[in-house]
XYZ file of C-alpha atoms in Angstrom:
439
model
C -17.738 -4.824 -24.184
C -18.280 -3.778 -27.832
C -16.562 -0.929 -29.302
C -16.995 1.357 -32.367
C -14.006 -0.414 -34.280
C -11.268 1.451 -32.154
C -10.231 1.094 -28.571
C -8.046 4.423 -28.480
C -8.950 7.020 -25.985
C -7.724 9.744 -24.144
C -7.109 9.577 -20.235
C -9.504 11.170 -18.019
C -8.559 14.007 -15.806
C -11.144 16.006 -14.216
C -11.224 18.347 -10.952
C -14.717 18.398 -9.402
C -15.782 20.402 -6.455
C -18.464 18.614 -4.295
C -20.897 20.618 -2.345
C -23.492 19.216 0.280
C -25.570 20.716 2.924
C -26.922 17.869 5.080
C -30.239 17.562 7.040
C -28.541 19.303 9.946
C -27.675 22.449 7.874
C -24.559 23.201 9.705
C -22.890 24.668 6.625
C -21.881 23.746 3.082
C -19.267 21.168 2.756
C -16.796 21.892 -0.075
C -14.399 19.450 -1.175
C -12.032 19.661 -4.373
C -11.451 16.166 -5.929
C -9.113 15.265 -8.825
C -10.348 12.265 -10.712
C -8.128 10.361 -13.214
C -8.337 7.317 -15.124
C -6.517 5.665 -17.882
C -9.259 4.062 -19.504
C -13.129 3.147 -18.855
C -11.811 -0.317 -17.874
C -9.081 0.590 -15.508
C -9.413 1.561 -11.825
C -10.447 5.007 -11.247
C -7.964 7.337 -9.319
C -9.256 9.872 -6.604
C -7.233 12.462 -4.760
C -9.017 14.557 -2.378
C -7.319 18.013 -2.643
C -9.041 20.053 -0.132
C -12.059 19.883 2.294
C -13.629 22.842 4.286
C -17.033 23.838 5.237
C -18.520 27.212 4.983
C -21.195 28.337 7.380
C -24.833 28.768 6.064
C -26.131 32.298 6.994
C -29.013 32.310 9.300
C -31.110 34.321 6.794
C -31.269 31.289 4.671
C -31.280 28.843 7.481
C -34.414 30.146 9.257
C -36.897 30.032 6.328
C -35.632 26.555 5.315
C -36.004 25.068 8.605
C -39.484 26.517 8.896
C -40.644 25.200 5.697
C -39.454 21.798 6.597
C -40.882 21.915 10.057
C -44.280 23.452 9.368
C -44.576 21.523 6.023
C -46.082 24.704 4.858
C -44.975 27.318 2.207
C -46.033 29.135 -0.985
C -44.910 28.733 -4.728
C -43.575 32.348 -4.320
C -41.342 31.451 -1.431
C -40.187 28.152 -2.801
C -39.095 29.837 -6.045
C -37.295 32.388 -4.179
C -35.637 29.820 -1.779
C -34.369 27.730 -4.601
C -32.495 30.815 -6.336
C -31.229 32.260 -2.934
C -29.846 28.722 -2.061
C -28.088 28.686 -5.427
C -26.542 32.081 -4.641
C -25.587 30.952 -1.223
C -23.811 27.807 -2.545
C -22.222 29.989 -5.424
C -20.940 32.310 -2.473
C -19.542 29.180 -0.455
C -17.439 28.254 -3.374
C -15.872 31.579 -3.666
C -15.240 31.560 -0.175
C -13.684 28.161 -0.158
C -11.412 29.394 -3.155
C -10.558 32.647 -1.145
C -9.601 30.647 1.936
C -7.279 28.106 0.208
C -5.975 29.937 -2.860
C -7.854 28.348 -5.552
C -9.574 30.013 -8.446
C -12.329 28.753 -10.840
C -9.838 27.726 -13.194
C -8.869 24.993 -10.734
C -12.377 23.384 -10.853
C -13.657 21.565 -14.141
C -17.157 20.675 -12.731
C -19.379 21.473 -9.734
C -21.395 18.594 -8.205
C -23.874 20.083 -5.738
C -26.327 18.009 -3.770
C -27.940 21.159 -2.825
C -30.251 21.404 0.374
C -32.961 18.780 0.930
C -36.276 20.347 1.589
C -38.334 17.249 1.375
C -37.464 13.538 0.678
C -40.543 11.364 0.394
C -38.614 8.042 -0.134
C -41.196 5.536 1.335
C -44.581 7.099 0.350
C -47.729 6.028 1.932
C -50.818 5.046 0.059
C -51.960 8.293 -1.782
C -48.462 9.624 -1.928
C -45.903 9.894 -4.620
C -42.338 9.087 -4.096
C -40.409 12.101 -4.504
C -37.271 14.316 -3.542
C -36.957 18.099 -3.326
C -33.488 19.416 -3.038
C -32.845 23.039 -3.651
C -29.898 25.286 -4.825
C -30.549 26.033 -8.517
C -28.009 24.574 -10.906
C -28.511 27.213 -13.305
C -27.489 29.790 -10.796
C -24.329 27.971 -10.055
C -23.350 27.633 -13.508
C -23.906 31.247 -14.177
C -22.256 32.567 -11.249
C -19.247 30.301 -11.273
C -18.895 29.981 -15.060
C -18.493 26.256 -14.891
C -20.781 23.175 -15.598
C -22.864 22.131 -12.543
C -24.606 18.812 -11.914
C -27.224 18.760 -9.280
C -30.445 17.088 -8.052
C -29.195 13.563 -7.945
C -31.814 11.802 -5.903
C -34.736 12.238 -8.098
C -32.784 10.203 -10.911
C -32.801 7.258 -8.555
C -36.326 7.692 -7.638
C -37.252 7.742 -11.413
C -36.252 4.197 -12.013
C -37.989 2.946 -8.842
C -35.443 3.305 -6.138
C -35.740 5.338 -2.858
C -33.073 7.912 -3.774
C -31.224 7.508 -0.653
C -28.779 6.839 0.928
C -26.941 6.617 -2.203
C -23.519 6.059 -0.513
C -23.010 2.326 -0.910
C -20.986 2.759 -4.258
C -18.414 5.044 -2.663
C -18.366 3.156 0.682
C -17.730 -0.142 -1.285
C -15.077 1.386 -3.447
C -13.255 2.786 -0.397
C -13.422 -0.097 1.947
C -13.522 -3.347 0.042
C -10.906 -5.725 1.306
C -10.134 -9.189 0.279
C -10.868 -10.957 3.486
C -12.315 -8.544 5.909
C -16.212 -7.906 6.235
C -16.756 -4.277 6.854
C -19.299 -1.598 7.392
C -19.284 2.035 7.172
C -21.629 3.835 9.707
C -22.563 7.651 8.843
C -24.028 9.630 11.706
C -25.236 12.770 9.980
C -28.570 14.368 10.806
C -29.770 10.819 9.742
C -27.826 7.649 10.348
C -27.091 5.240 7.720
C -24.821 2.276 7.131
C -23.276 0.232 4.203
C -22.187 -3.368 4.632
C -19.320 -4.287 2.410
C -18.765 -8.107 2.183
C -15.016 -9.284 1.335
C -13.931 -9.732 -2.180
C -12.874 -13.491 -1.658
C -16.455 -14.533 -1.228
C -19.290 -15.067 -3.866
C -21.077 -12.017 -4.507
C -18.401 -10.129 -2.408
C -16.992 -6.680 -2.809
C -18.933 -4.304 -5.044
C -21.376 -7.369 -6.038
C -22.624 -7.483 -2.471
C -22.891 -3.942 -1.133
C -25.991 -2.758 0.522
C -27.061 0.328 2.583
C -29.841 1.863 4.393
C -30.839 4.389 6.909
C -30.577 3.251 10.651
C -32.853 6.191 11.899
C -32.132 9.417 13.537
C -28.608 10.542 13.758
C -27.717 14.059 14.990
C -31.020 15.653 14.321
C -32.653 14.856 17.708
C -29.493 15.518 19.638
C -28.965 18.826 17.942
C -32.485 20.001 18.568
C -32.247 18.994 22.246
C -29.159 21.053 22.591
C -30.666 24.141 21.049
C -33.904 23.560 23.238
C -32.047 23.327 26.419
C -29.542 26.002 25.947
C -31.980 28.787 24.142
C -30.079 28.277 21.000
C -26.697 28.762 22.472
C -25.368 25.278 21.576
C -26.043 23.774 18.275
C -24.742 20.389 19.139
C -23.355 18.117 22.121
C -19.547 18.958 21.384
C -17.667 15.754 22.344
C -20.787 14.264 23.981
C -20.145 16.259 27.191
C -23.816 16.805 27.864
C -24.838 13.135 27.340
C -21.870 11.888 29.202
C -23.130 13.662 32.332
C -26.685 12.212 32.066
C -28.168 8.870 32.852
C -29.851 6.944 30.118
C -33.507 6.056 30.384
C -33.414 2.524 29.089
C -37.195 2.202 29.427
C -37.715 5.140 27.240
C -35.003 4.174 24.544
C -36.627 0.606 24.293
C -40.283 1.764 24.174
C -39.223 4.458 21.439
C -37.492 1.894 19.253
C -40.431 -0.556 19.858
C -43.028 1.790 19.130
C -41.854 3.613 15.922
C -42.632 1.453 13.025
C -39.422 2.596 10.941
C -37.279 0.445 13.183
C -39.001 -2.745 12.589
C -39.422 -1.982 8.753
C -36.919 -4.033 6.726
C -34.499 -2.630 3.959
C -34.688 -1.115 1.653
C -35.742 1.796 3.906
C -34.676 5.427 4.002
C -35.887 8.401 6.124
C -35.439 12.078 6.869
C -36.850 15.029 8.908
C -40.104 13.807 7.719
C -40.145 11.037 10.553
C -37.288 12.400 12.759
C -37.468 16.194 12.506
C -37.973 18.956 15.086
C -41.498 18.027 16.018
C -40.995 14.507 16.818
C -37.860 15.617 18.692
C -39.871 17.856 20.683
C -42.471 15.403 21.649
C -39.462 12.988 22.513
C -38.113 15.684 24.817
C -41.509 16.146 26.530
C -41.567 12.367 27.063
C -38.226 12.364 28.860
C -38.947 15.593 30.876
C -42.319 14.282 31.861
C -40.633 11.104 33.187
C -38.505 13.366 35.424
C -35.293 13.215 33.473
C -32.826 16.217 33.775
C -31.683 17.949 30.528
C -28.613 15.839 30.664
C -30.552 12.734 31.199
C -32.706 13.584 28.205
C -29.690 14.119 25.848
C -27.932 10.947 27.093
C -31.184 9.061 26.363
C -31.876 10.644 22.873
C -27.974 9.850 21.981
C -28.579 6.194 23.032
C -31.688 6.016 20.673
C -29.359 6.948 17.925
C -26.696 4.283 18.758
C -29.054 1.444 19.610
C -30.963 1.883 16.550
C -27.879 1.289 14.505
C -26.960 -1.722 16.558
C -30.410 -3.232 16.326
C -30.297 -2.680 12.650
C -26.862 -4.368 12.415
C -28.160 -7.430 14.496
C -31.391 -7.723 12.332
C -30.394 -6.981 8.845
C -26.627 -7.016 8.811
C -24.571 -9.841 6.968
C -24.369 -13.325 8.974
C -21.817 -15.957 8.846
C -22.760 -19.661 8.428
C -23.526 -19.697 12.062
C -26.003 -16.975 11.834
C -23.856 -14.540 13.661
C -23.282 -11.024 12.690
C -20.498 -10.934 10.133
C -18.686 -7.620 10.577
C -14.931 -7.234 11.884
C -14.495 -3.533 11.223
C -16.754 -0.494 11.313
C -15.610 2.874 9.959
C -17.363 5.772 11.414
C -18.073 9.078 9.726
C -20.263 12.266 9.865
C -20.514 14.681 13.042
C -21.768 12.001 15.217
C -18.935 9.952 14.662
C -17.036 12.344 17.301
C -19.515 11.675 19.850
C -18.062 9.079 22.275
C -21.460 8.133 23.792
C -22.409 6.938 20.439
C -19.371 4.971 19.455
C -18.464 3.597 22.745
C -21.979 2.140 23.046
C -21.659 0.625 19.592
C -18.206 -0.859 20.663
C -19.718 -2.348 23.844
C -22.414 -4.094 21.897
C -20.485 -5.254 18.922
C -17.773 -6.855 21.268
C -13.980 -6.762 21.339
C -13.501 -8.658 18.081
C -15.180 -5.758 16.026
C -12.745 -2.816 15.527
C -14.467 0.692 15.340
C -12.342 3.256 13.916
C -12.711 6.821 11.709
C -13.201 6.614 8.222
C -10.125 9.002 7.971
C -8.220 5.977 8.586
C -9.078 4.731 4.866
C -7.848 8.176 3.603
C -11.189 10.062 3.522
C -11.951 12.555 5.952
C -15.231 11.576 7.613
C -16.904 14.933 7.378
C -16.158 15.151 3.677
C -17.454 11.919 2.542
C -20.945 13.052 1.374
C -19.592 15.860 -0.439
C -16.923 13.642 -2.148
C -19.745 11.424 -3.307
C -21.565 14.149 -4.996
C -18.428 14.925 -6.634
C -18.285 11.381 -7.918
C -21.811 11.494 -8.996
C -21.140 14.614 -11.125
C -18.204 13.085 -12.733
C -20.316 10.101 -13.602
C -22.956 12.466 -15.283
C -20.334 14.061 -17.266
C -18.741 10.896 -18.567
C -22.162 9.071 -18.842
C -21.655 6.283 -16.366
C -23.989 4.773 -14.017
C -23.212 4.193 -10.276
C -23.227 0.504 -9.258
C -26.573 -0.385 -7.842
C -26.520 -1.898 -4.456
C -28.259 -5.053 -3.152
C -31.673 -4.858 -1.428
C -33.059 -2.250 -3.377
C -36.625 -2.105 -5.373
C -34.980 -2.282 -8.905
C -31.626 -3.356 -10.556
C -32.075 -0.590 -13.424
C -28.908 1.240 -13.775
C -29.256 5.101 -14.467
C -26.862 8.075 -14.680
C -27.634 10.414 -12.016
C -28.204 14.227 -11.796
C -29.212 17.147 -14.056
C -26.482 19.016 -15.905
C -26.589 23.029 -15.969
C -23.968 23.883 -18.767
C -21.599 26.383 -17.927
C -19.048 28.151 -20.162
C -16.767 25.017 -20.313
C -19.717 22.634 -21.097
C -18.203 22.138 -24.790
C -14.925 21.404 -23.435
C -16.387 18.776 -21.016
C -18.158 17.082 -23.950
C -15.062 16.823 -25.870
C -13.222 15.334 -23.047
C -16.064 12.939 -22.344
C -16.248 11.726 -25.918
C -12.279 11.429 -26.131
C -12.356 9.222 -22.910
C -15.175 6.917 -23.553
C -16.670 7.631 -26.861
C -15.474 4.451 -28.332
C -17.220 2.155 -25.982
C -20.653 1.060 -27.486
C -23.742 0.946 -25.498
C -26.022 3.110 -23.585
C -23.543 3.741 -20.772
C -19.718 3.345 -19.699
C -19.205 0.399 -17.472
C -19.631 1.305 -13.786
C -16.558 1.925 -11.644
C -15.942 -1.125 -9.436
C -12.272 -0.322 -8.704
C -10.980 2.828 -7.160
C -7.544 3.932 -5.826
C -7.224 6.815 -3.237
C -4.035 8.763 -4.074
C -3.046 10.106 -0.795
């Protein structure tokens, strides 16, 4: 890559706090990351300093859930929700700091995904691809005194991609291996998978990664638990309810066959728009009308999540020369990874030659991963570097993701960015293809 007459640079060292509230809206995931890099051409080092989650107050959860469920609101309400979410996320940062003895001096940048209100990633005729995520970055920057980077998904959509799952780059950097083909399965509100080929094959490693949403994750299960317990239980802890029930294979198979999402090839992404509360209620009614108990219903809904993932692997996963699924290890993350009714079924279907384990084994706590990815994306926005574009997407156009809301330290960050990579000529710094996790 050409340079501006010199190759001298200052090493990069930035501490980024990643924030995320997923589709389940359980809370704000907070993870403090320290990124270091000797030069733009050296491996990036990541040290995860601390992870925690801060519960979202019901006062903000209820109106957001209602807006999403009813797909109905007013400009006045949306305007206020955006600011209120910004304030809630800022409060979560202060609570995170209080719990763990940090101050804002320990944080250089805040990378916040915010709360997804609407994700229209696969529009029908007459619709426009779009994403609405809220938790105003200007509020974060003002209340925290630090530069905030937000609203990542719309950046991807602006260049023609779907704006989700947006995890392939991180799964690839974390899990690429010289000889072992791997997958990373996230079971959050929505399930998604990333396939990572070994680096010893043509177009392997970071050159061959691809990801997509497999279908519902925890959203249907969580809704069923709230429904059957009158809101007393938010989720099926350790899969106890589902384990006591009997799966209706007929309902599982008919649901997976009838819903067109499951037969749609990648690239594909989804959310509450297809697998939200209304759809969960319809599925519960179908189960109970067939005579299923509450525990049978939870078991059946859980199997839909697991079987949707397995079907996606078998249909669109990488194949060996004999046409068989070419995966040797599956790393699980997200809340649903702790549900044995999901991973045990996956193990049964994948067979003994495939090892299933938690992402924690690779050095990243499973619950922290998405917040870490947004810390990473915020870092790249500050230094002017695009993410690796995965395979099986609509366009290969590189882009820097996120919107920057300058804080009091903005000029300091600009100085550090220029000192690190200002000598590199071109529109962007080269994307990171090697990462070292400092444990």
